[in-house]
PDB file of C-alpha atoms in Angstrom:
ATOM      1  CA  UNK A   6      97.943 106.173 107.088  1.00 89.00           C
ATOM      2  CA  UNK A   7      96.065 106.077 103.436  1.00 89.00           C
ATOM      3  CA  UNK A   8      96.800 108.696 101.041  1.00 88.00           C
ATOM      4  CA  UNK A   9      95.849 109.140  97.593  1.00 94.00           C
ATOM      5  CA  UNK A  10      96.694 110.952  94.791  1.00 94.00           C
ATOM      6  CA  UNK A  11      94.560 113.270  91.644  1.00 95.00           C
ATOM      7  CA  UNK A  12      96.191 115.712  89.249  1.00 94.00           C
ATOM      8  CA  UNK A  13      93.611 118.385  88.718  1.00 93.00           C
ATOM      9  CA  UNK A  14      94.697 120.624  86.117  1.00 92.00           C
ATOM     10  CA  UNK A  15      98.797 120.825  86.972  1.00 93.00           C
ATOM     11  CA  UNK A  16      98.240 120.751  90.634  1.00 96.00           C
ATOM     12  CA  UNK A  17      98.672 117.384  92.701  1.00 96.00           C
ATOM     13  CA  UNK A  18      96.424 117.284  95.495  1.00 96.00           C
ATOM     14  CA  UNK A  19      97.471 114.098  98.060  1.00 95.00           C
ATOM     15  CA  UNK A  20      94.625 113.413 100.042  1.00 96.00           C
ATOM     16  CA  UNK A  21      95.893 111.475 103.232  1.00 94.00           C
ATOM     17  CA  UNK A  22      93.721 110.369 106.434  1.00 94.00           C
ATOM     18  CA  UNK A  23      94.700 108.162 109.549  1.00 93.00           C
ATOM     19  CA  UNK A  24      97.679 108.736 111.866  1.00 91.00           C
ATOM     20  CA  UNK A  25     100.971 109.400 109.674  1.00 89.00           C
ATOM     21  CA  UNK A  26     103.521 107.373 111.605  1.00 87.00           C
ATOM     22  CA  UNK A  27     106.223 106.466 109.048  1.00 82.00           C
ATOM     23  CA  UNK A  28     106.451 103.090 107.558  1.00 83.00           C
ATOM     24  CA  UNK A  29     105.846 101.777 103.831  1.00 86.00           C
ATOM     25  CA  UNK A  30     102.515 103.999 103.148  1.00 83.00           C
ATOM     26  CA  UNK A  31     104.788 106.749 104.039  1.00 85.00           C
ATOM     27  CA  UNK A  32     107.940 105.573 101.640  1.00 87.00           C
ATOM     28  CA  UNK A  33     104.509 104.941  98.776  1.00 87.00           C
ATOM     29  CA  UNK A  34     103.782 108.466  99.077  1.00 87.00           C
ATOM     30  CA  UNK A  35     106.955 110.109  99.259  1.00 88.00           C
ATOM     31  CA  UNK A  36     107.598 107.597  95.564  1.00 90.00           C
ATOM     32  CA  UNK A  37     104.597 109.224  93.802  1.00 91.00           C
ATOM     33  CA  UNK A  38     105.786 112.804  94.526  1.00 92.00           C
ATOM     34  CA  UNK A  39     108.965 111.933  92.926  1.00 93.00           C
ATOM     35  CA  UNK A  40     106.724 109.897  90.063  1.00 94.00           C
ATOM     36  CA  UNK A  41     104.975 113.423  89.613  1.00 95.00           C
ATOM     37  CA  UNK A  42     108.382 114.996  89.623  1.00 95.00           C
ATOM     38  CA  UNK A  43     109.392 112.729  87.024  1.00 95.00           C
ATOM     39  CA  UNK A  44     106.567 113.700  84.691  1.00 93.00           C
ATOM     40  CA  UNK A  45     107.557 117.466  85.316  1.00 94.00           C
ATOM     41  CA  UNK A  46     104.291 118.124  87.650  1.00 94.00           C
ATOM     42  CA  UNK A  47     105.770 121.305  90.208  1.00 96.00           C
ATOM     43  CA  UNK A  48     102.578 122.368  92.124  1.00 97.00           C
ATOM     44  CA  UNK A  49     101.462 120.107  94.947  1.00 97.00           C
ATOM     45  CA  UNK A  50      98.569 120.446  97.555  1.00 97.00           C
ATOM     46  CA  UNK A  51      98.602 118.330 100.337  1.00 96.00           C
ATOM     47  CA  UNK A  52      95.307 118.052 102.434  1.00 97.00           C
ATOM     48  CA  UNK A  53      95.865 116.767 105.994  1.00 96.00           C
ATOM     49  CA  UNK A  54      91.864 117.391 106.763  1.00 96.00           C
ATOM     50  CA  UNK A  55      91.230 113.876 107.513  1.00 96.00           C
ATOM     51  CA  UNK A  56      94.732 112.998 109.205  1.00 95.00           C
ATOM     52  CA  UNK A  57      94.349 112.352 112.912  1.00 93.00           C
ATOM     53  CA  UNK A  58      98.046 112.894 114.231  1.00 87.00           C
ATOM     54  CA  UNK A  59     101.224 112.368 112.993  1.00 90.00           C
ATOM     55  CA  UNK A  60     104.573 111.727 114.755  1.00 89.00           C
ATOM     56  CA  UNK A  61     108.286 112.675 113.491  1.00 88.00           C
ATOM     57  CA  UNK A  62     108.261 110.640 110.887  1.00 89.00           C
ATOM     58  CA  UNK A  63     105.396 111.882 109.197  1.00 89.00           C
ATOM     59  CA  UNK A  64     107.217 115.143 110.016  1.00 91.00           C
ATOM     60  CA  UNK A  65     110.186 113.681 107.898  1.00 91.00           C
ATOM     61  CA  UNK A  66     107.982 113.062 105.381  1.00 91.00           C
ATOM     62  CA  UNK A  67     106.210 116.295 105.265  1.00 93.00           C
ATOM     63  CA  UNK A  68     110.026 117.971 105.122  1.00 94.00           C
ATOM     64  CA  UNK A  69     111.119 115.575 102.754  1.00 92.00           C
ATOM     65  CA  UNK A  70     108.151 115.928 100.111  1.00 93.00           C
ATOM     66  CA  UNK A  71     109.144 119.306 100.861  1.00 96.00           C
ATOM     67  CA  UNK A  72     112.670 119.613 100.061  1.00 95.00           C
ATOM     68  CA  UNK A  73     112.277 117.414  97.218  1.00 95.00           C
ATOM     69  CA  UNK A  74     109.692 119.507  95.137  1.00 96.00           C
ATOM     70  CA  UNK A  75     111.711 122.926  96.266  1.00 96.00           C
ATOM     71  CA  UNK A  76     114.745 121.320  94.673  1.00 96.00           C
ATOM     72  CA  UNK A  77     112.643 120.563  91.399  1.00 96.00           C
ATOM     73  CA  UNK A  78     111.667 124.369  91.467  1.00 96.00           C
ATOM     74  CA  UNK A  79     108.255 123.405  92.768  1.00 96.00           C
ATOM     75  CA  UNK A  80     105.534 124.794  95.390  1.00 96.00           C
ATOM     76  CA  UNK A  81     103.746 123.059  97.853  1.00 96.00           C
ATOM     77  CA  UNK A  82     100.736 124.055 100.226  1.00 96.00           C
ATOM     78  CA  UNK A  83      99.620 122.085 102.917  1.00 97.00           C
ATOM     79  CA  UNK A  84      95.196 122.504 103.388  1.00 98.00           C
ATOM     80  CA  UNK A  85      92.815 121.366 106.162  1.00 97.00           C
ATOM     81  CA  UNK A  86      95.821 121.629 109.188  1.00 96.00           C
ATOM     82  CA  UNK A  87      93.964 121.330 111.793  1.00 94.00           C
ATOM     83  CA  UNK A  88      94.688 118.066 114.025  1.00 92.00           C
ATOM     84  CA  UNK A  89      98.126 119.388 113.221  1.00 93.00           C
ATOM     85  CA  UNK A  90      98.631 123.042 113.784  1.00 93.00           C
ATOM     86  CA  UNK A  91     100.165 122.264 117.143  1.00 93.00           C
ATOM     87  CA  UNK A  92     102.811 120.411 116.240  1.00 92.00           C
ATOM     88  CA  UNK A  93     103.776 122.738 113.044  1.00 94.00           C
ATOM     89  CA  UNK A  94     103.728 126.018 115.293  1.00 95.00           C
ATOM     90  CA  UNK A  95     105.978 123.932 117.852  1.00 94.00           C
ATOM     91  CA  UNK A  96     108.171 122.687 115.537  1.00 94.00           C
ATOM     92  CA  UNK A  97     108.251 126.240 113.512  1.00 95.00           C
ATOM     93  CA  UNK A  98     107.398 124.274 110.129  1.00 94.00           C
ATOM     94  CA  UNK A  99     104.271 126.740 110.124  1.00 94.00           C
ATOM     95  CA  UNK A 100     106.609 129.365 109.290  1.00 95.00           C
ATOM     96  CA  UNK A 101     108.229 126.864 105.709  1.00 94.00           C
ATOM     97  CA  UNK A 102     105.090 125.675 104.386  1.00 95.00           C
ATOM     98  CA  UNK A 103     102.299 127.936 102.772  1.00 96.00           C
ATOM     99  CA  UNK A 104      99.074 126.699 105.139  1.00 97.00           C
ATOM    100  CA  UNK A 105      95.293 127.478 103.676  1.00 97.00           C
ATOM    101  CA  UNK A 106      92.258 126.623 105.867  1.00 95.00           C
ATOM    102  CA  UNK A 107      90.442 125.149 102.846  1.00 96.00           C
ATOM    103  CA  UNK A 108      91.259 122.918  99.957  1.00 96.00           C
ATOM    104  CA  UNK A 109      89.853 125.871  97.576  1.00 95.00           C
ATOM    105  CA  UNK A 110      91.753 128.530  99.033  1.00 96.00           C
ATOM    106  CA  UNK A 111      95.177 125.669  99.012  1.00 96.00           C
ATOM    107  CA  UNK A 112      94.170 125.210  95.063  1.00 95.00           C
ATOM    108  CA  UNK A 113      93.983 128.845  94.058  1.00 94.00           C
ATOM    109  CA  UNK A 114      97.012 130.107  95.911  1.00 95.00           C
ATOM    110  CA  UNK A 115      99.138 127.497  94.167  1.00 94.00           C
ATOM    111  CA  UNK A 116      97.924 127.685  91.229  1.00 89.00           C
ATOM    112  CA  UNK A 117      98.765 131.382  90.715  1.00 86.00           C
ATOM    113  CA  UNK A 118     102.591 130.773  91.740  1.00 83.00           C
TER     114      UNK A 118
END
C-alpha cells in the first residue's frame, strides 16, 4: 500500500493505491489523519481509485480513520470505490461512509457539510 496526502482548501484528500493489507504504511496513514486532526483539519476525502483490494485490516483502518475524525466532529467521504464496493456492501460499511463515484463529486459533497 502507498498513500499520500494534499490539503486542498480545508479538505484532506489521501490518495492510496496497491493492496491495503495492514502493516506500518497502514499505522503511517492512520498517524497523519490524527496529524491533520491535530492541526484542527475536519473534512477528509479518501480516494481508493487506484487501490487493488484490501483485506480486514485495511477494513480496520478504513473504520478507524473513521471513528477517529467522527469523534473530532469531522466528515469523511470515501471516492473512486470500485475494486471495493463488494466488500463494503458485504460488510454493510456502504451504509456508514458517504461513497461518491468521482473525486469531484467526493470534494463538493464534503465541502458543503
Amino acid at each position: 500500500m502507498e498513500f499520500k496526502d494534499v490539503l486542498e482548501g480545508d479538505v484532506v484528500v489521501i490518495s492510496i493505491s496497491g493492496k491495503i493489507m495492514g502493516g506500518k504504511d497502514t499505522v503511517m496513514c492512520r498517524n497523519r489523519l490524527h496529524d491533520h486532526l491535530k492541526s484542527n483539519t475536519r473534512k477528509f476525502v479518501i480516494d481508493m481509485g487506484d487501490v487493488e483490494w484490501t483485506n480486514s485490516q485495511g477494513l480496520g483502518m478504513l473504520i478507524g480513520c473513521y471513528t477517529s475524525v467522527k469523534r473530532a466532529g469531522g466528515h469523511v467521504a470515501l471516492a473512486r470505490i470500485d475494486s471495493v464496493r463488494e466488500l463494503l456492501v458485504l460488510t454493510r460499511l456502504i451504509q456508514v461512509f458517504d461513497c461518491y463515484d468521482s473525486m469531484d463529486e467526493a470534494k463538493e459533497a464534503i465541502t458543503e457539510m
